[in-house]
GROMACS .gro file of C-alpha atoms in nm:
model
  237
    1MET     CA    1  13.660  10.593  11.274
    2SER     CA    2  13.945  10.674  11.513
    3GLY     CA    3  14.289  10.702  11.363
    4ASN     CA    4  14.442  10.422  11.572
    5SER     CA    5  14.173  10.158  11.513
    6SER     CA    6  14.115   9.907  11.237
    7ARG     CA    7  13.798   9.786  11.071
    8PRO     CA    8  13.764   9.468  10.862
    9GLY     CA    9  13.546   9.422  10.559
   10SER     CA   10  13.493   9.658  10.269
   11PHE     CA   11  13.593   9.969  10.464
   12ARG     CA   12  13.950  10.082  10.519
   13ARG     CA   13  14.120  10.358  10.712
   14ILE     CA   14  14.310  10.634  10.535
   15VAL     CA   15  14.653  10.645  10.697
   16GLN     CA   16  14.738  10.997  10.595
   17PRO     CA   17  14.603  11.244  10.855
   18LEU     CA   18  14.398  11.535  10.734
   19GLN     CA   19  14.517  11.884  10.810
   20ARG     CA   20  14.212  11.941  11.026
   21GLN     CA   21  14.283  11.616  11.210
   22GLU     CA   22  14.625  11.750  11.306
   23GLU     CA   23  14.461  12.059  11.452
   24LYS     CA   24  14.176  11.866  11.617
   25TRP     CA   25  14.318  11.519  11.670
   26TRP     CA   26  14.021  11.403  11.879
   27LEU     CA   27  13.783  11.410  11.582
   28PRO     CA   28  13.712  11.074  11.414
   29VAL     CA   29  13.864  10.993  11.076
   30PRO     CA   30  13.598  10.943  10.805
   31CYS     CA   31  13.572  10.605  10.634
   32VAL     CA   32  13.439  10.530  10.287
   33PRO     CA   33  13.390  10.205  10.093
   34SER     CA   34  13.709  10.060   9.941
   35GLY     CA   35  13.599  10.168   9.595
   36GLY     CA   36  13.504  10.514   9.710
   37LEU     CA   37  13.165  10.678   9.717
   38SER     CA   38  12.915  10.641   9.438
   39GLU     CA   39  12.865  10.938   9.211
   40LYS     CA   40  12.512  10.979   9.349
   41SER     CA   41  12.640  10.992   9.709
   42ARG     CA   42  12.918  11.232   9.611
   43LYS     CA   43  12.673  11.464   9.439
   44HIS     CA   44  12.438  11.445   9.737
   45LEU     CA   45  12.716  11.541   9.979
   46ARG     CA   46  12.831  11.833   9.766
   47HIS     CA   47  12.475  11.963   9.754
   48LYS     CA   48  12.443  11.941  10.133
   49ARG     CA   49  12.779  12.113  10.175
   50ASP     CA   50  12.673  12.402   9.953
   51CYS     CA   51  12.345  12.435  10.145
   52ALA     CA   52  12.532  12.438  10.476
   53LYS     CA   53  12.766  12.708  10.344
   54GLN     CA   54  12.466  12.928  10.259
   55ILE     CA   55  12.320  12.873  10.605
   56GLN     CA   56  12.654  12.962  10.758
   57LYS     CA   57  12.679  13.286  10.559
   58ALA     CA   58  12.323  13.383  10.653
   59ALA     CA   59  12.385  13.309  11.022
   60MET     CA   60  12.708  13.512  11.016
   61ALA     CA   61  12.526  13.807  10.857
   62ILE     CA   62  12.246  13.793  11.114
   63ASN     CA   63  12.491  13.767  11.402
   64GLY     CA   64  12.699  14.058  11.275
   65SER     CA   65  12.390  14.272  11.225
   66VAL     CA   66  12.261  14.204  11.576
   67LEU     CA   67  12.599  14.277  11.735
   68ALA     CA   68  12.621  14.604  11.542
   69GLU     CA   69  12.283  14.710  11.681
   70MET     CA   70  12.378  14.635  12.042
   71GLU     CA   71  12.474  14.931  12.255
   72ILE     CA   72  12.842  14.969  12.338
   73PRO     CA   73  12.886  14.930  12.715
   74ASP     CA   74  13.030  15.225  12.905
   75THR     CA   75  13.276  14.985  13.068
   76TYR     CA   76  13.431  14.915  12.727
   77LEU     CA   77  13.457  15.283  12.641
   78ALA     CA   78  13.612  15.356  12.980
   79SER     CA   79  13.875  15.088  12.923
   80LEU     CA   80  13.996  15.235  12.593
   81PRO     CA   81  14.360  15.349  12.581
   82LYS     CA   82  14.436  15.719  12.583
   83SER     CA   83  14.567  15.706  12.227
   84GLY     CA   84  14.502  15.491  11.925
   85LYS     CA   85  14.875  15.470  11.864
   86ALA     CA   86  14.923  15.297  12.199
   87SER     CA   87  14.657  15.045  12.099
   88VAL     CA   88  14.779  14.941  11.753
   89GLY     CA   89  15.152  14.991  11.806
   90GLU     CA   90  15.419  15.195  11.630
   91THR     CA   91  15.437  14.994  11.306
   92ILE     CA   92  15.066  14.997  11.225
   93TYR     CA   93  15.021  15.357  11.338
   94ARG     CA   94  15.306  15.480  11.120
   95TYR     CA   95  15.159  15.309  10.816
   96ILE     CA   96  14.804  15.428  10.879
   97ASN     CA   97  14.918  15.782  10.954
   98THR     CA   98  15.173  15.837  10.677
   99ALA     CA   99  15.063  15.629  10.379
  100ASP     CA  100  14.937  15.852  10.096
  101LYS     CA  101  14.744  15.566   9.941
  102PHE     CA  102  14.635  15.348  10.228
  103SER     CA  103  14.628  14.978  10.139
  104PRO     CA  104  14.498  14.760  10.424
  105ASN     CA  105  14.578  14.438  10.238
  106HIS     CA  106  14.939  14.548  10.187
  107LEU     CA  107  14.964  14.623  10.557
  108LEU     CA  108  14.820  14.283  10.651
  109ASP     CA  109  15.070  14.113  10.419
  110HIS     CA  110  15.352  14.304  10.585
  111LEU     CA  111  15.235  14.201  10.934
  112ASN     CA  112  15.259  13.834  10.830
  113ILE     CA  113  14.993  13.703  11.068
  114SER     CA  114  15.067  13.336  11.140
  115SER     CA  115  14.767  13.224  11.346
  116GLU     CA  116  14.403  13.301  11.417
  117LEU     CA  117  14.500  13.402  11.770
  118GLU     CA  118  14.730  13.672  11.636
  119ALA     CA  119  14.452  13.787  11.403
  120LEU     CA  120  14.208  13.813  11.695
  121GLU     CA  121  14.457  14.010  11.905
  122LEU     CA  122  14.509  14.248  11.615
  123ALA     CA  123  14.132  14.284  11.567
  124ASP     CA  124  14.092  14.381  11.934
  125LYS     CA  125  14.366  14.642  11.909
  126VAL     CA  126  14.239  14.792  11.585
  127GLU     CA  127  13.879  14.801  11.710
  128ALA     CA  128  13.987  14.979  12.029
  129SER     CA  129  14.183  15.234  11.826
  130ILE     CA  130  13.876  15.308  11.612
  131TYR     CA  131  13.674  15.420  11.913
  132THR     CA  132  13.969  15.602  12.066
  133TRP     CA  133  14.020  15.811  11.754
  134ARG     CA  134  13.647  15.868  11.709
  135ARG     CA  135  13.623  15.988  12.068
  136LYS     CA  136  13.906  16.235  12.006
  137ALA     CA  137  13.738  16.349  11.685
  138CYS     CA  138  13.420  16.420  11.881
  139VAL     CA  139  13.613  16.613  12.145
  140SER     CA  140  13.786  16.821  11.880
  141GLN     CA  141  13.442  16.915  11.750
  142SER     CA  142  13.333  17.020  12.102
  143LYS     CA  143  13.095  16.725  12.124
  144SER     CA  144  13.173  16.537  12.440
  145SER     CA  145  12.867  16.312  12.450
  146TRP     CA  146  12.952  15.943  12.470
  147GLU     CA  147  12.658  15.876  12.242
  148LEU     CA  148  12.849  16.034  11.954
  149VAL     CA  149  13.137  15.797  12.014
  150LYS     CA  150  12.901  15.500  12.008
  151ASP     CA  151  12.756  15.601  11.674
  152PHE     CA  152  12.974  15.498  11.378
  153MET     CA  153  12.769  15.713  11.145
  154SER     CA  154  12.803  16.038  11.338
  155GLU     CA  155  12.868  16.340  11.124
  156VAL     CA  156  13.224  16.453  11.194
  157ASP     CA  157  13.456  16.667  10.990
  158ARG     CA  158  13.634  16.427  10.757
  159THR     CA  159  13.940  16.652  10.742
  160ASP     CA  160  14.001  16.584  11.110
  161LYS     CA  161  14.314  16.371  11.152
  162ASN     CA  162  14.155  16.147  11.417
  163GLN     CA  163  13.855  16.087  11.194
  164VAL     CA  164  14.080  15.986  10.903
  165LEU     CA  165  14.274  15.749  11.127
  166ALA     CA  166  13.951  15.597  11.257
  167GLU     CA  167  13.820  15.540  10.904
  168ARG     CA  168  14.144  15.375  10.794
  169ALA     CA  169  14.146  15.154  11.102
  170GLU     CA  170  13.786  15.057  11.028
  171VAL     CA  171  13.882  14.953  10.674
  172LEU     CA  172  14.176  14.757  10.813
  173LEU     CA  173  13.948  14.574  11.057
  174TYR     CA  174  13.704  14.491  10.778
  175CYS     CA  175  13.980  14.345  10.557
  176LEU     CA  176  14.116  14.148  10.851
  177LYS     CA  177  13.776  13.989  10.913
  178GLN     CA  178  13.747  13.912  10.542
  179ARG     CA  179  14.074  13.721  10.558
  180TYR     CA  180  13.967  13.536  10.870
  181PRO     CA  181  13.590  13.483  10.832
  182GLU     CA  182  13.585  13.229  11.117
  183LEU     CA  183  13.751  13.471  11.359
  184SER     CA  184  13.626  13.447  11.717
  185GLN     CA  185  13.431  13.734  11.870
  186THR     CA  186  13.632  14.040  11.963
  187SER     CA  187  13.648  14.191  12.310
  188LEU     CA  188  13.390  14.449  12.206
  189ASP     CA  189  13.148  14.180  12.086
  190THR     CA  190  13.194  13.985  12.408
  191SER     CA  191  13.137  14.298  12.612
  192LYS     CA  192  12.820  14.379  12.418
  193ILE     CA  193  12.682  14.031  12.478
  194GLN     CA  194  12.769  14.044  12.847
  195TYR     CA  195  12.602  14.378  12.919
  196ASN     CA  196  12.315  14.354  12.670
  197ARG     CA  197  11.969  14.385  12.829
  198ASP     CA  198  11.758  14.346  12.515
  199VAL     CA  199  11.603  13.998  12.526
  200GLY     CA  200  11.521  13.993  12.155
  201GLN     CA  201  11.877  14.080  12.057
  202ALA     CA  202  12.013  13.822  12.302
  203ILE     CA  203  11.801  13.545  12.146
  204LEU     CA  204  11.892  13.640  11.789
  205GLU     CA  205  12.263  13.669  11.870
  206SER     CA  206  12.291  13.339  12.055
  207TYR     CA  207  12.075  13.142  11.811
  208SER     CA  208  12.259  13.272  11.504
  209ARG     CA  209  12.598  13.206  11.670
  210VAL     CA  210  12.507  12.843  11.747
  211LEU     CA  211  12.361  12.792  11.399
  212GLU     CA  212  12.676  12.937  11.242
  213GLY     CA  213  12.891  12.693  11.439
  214LEU     CA  214  12.678  12.393  11.343
  215ALA     CA  215  12.684  12.490  10.976
  216PHE     CA  216  13.061  12.537  10.986
  217ASN     CA  217  13.111  12.192  11.142
  218THR     CA  218  12.876  12.033  10.888
  219VAL     CA  219  13.075  12.183  10.600
  220ALA     CA  220  13.404  12.070  10.755
  221TRP     CA  221  13.281  11.715  10.814
  222ILE     CA  222  13.148  11.679  10.460
  223GLU     CA  223  13.474  11.811  10.316
  224ASP     CA  224  13.665  11.558  10.526
  225VAL     CA  225  13.455  11.275  10.380
  226LEU     CA  226  13.505  11.404  10.026
  227PHE     CA  227  13.879  11.435  10.089
  228VAL     CA  228  13.899  11.075  10.212
  229ASP     CA  229  13.692  10.963   9.913
  230LYS     CA  230  13.934  11.138   9.676
  231SER     CA  231  14.233  10.984   9.856
  232THR     CA  232  14.076  10.639   9.835
  233LYS     CA  233  14.023  10.668   9.461
  234ALA     CA  234  14.381  10.789   9.415
  235GLN     CA  235  14.513  10.479   9.597
  236ASP     CA  236  14.319  10.235   9.382
  237PRO     CA  237  14.530  10.080   9.104
   0.00000   0.00000   0.00000
């Protein structure tokens, strides 16, 4: 039910806007009976929400696996900055380079990311720095093949400074994605999808991405209904 409409009978509108409604004001406001949902209906919704969460996790895992298998386009590698420091900036580089005990979570707390857009921009920068440092590590080992840069698991001397920086940046990127599990695809992911020529990978990637989005919306909608149900019960005398 839209937030500016009224409905007679045994249903009533919750005046207080949900947090998600403030972010996506065009979505309808859920309505529940004046006495709230029955325990059976509430239990049923919770079960469906949990199932949708499992589907979402599985779709995310499939999508991430497929993207990892896709070949990195040469256009992306050619667009990398000359140095990883230029990509991540002075603050992040200083911390990654000088910290004796590297703590990615401490660094993320210090950066004080305020929005998903900022998180995505940081993910792009960190991901670019990973490949920049790995490329330099390959060059320092007299291995100039681009294929070595594309391979995360390439055997490189772990005492190499560029290799250490790349590994720390990779851990930072992982922790960032853990904090923002619904983060949009990075520039590298988008580039992989754009230049991918494997039909099987294209089908798996697109299908899992759509399924992930549907599962996420299903979970959000159910939680909205449960929130309204809880608010309705709290308003009853």
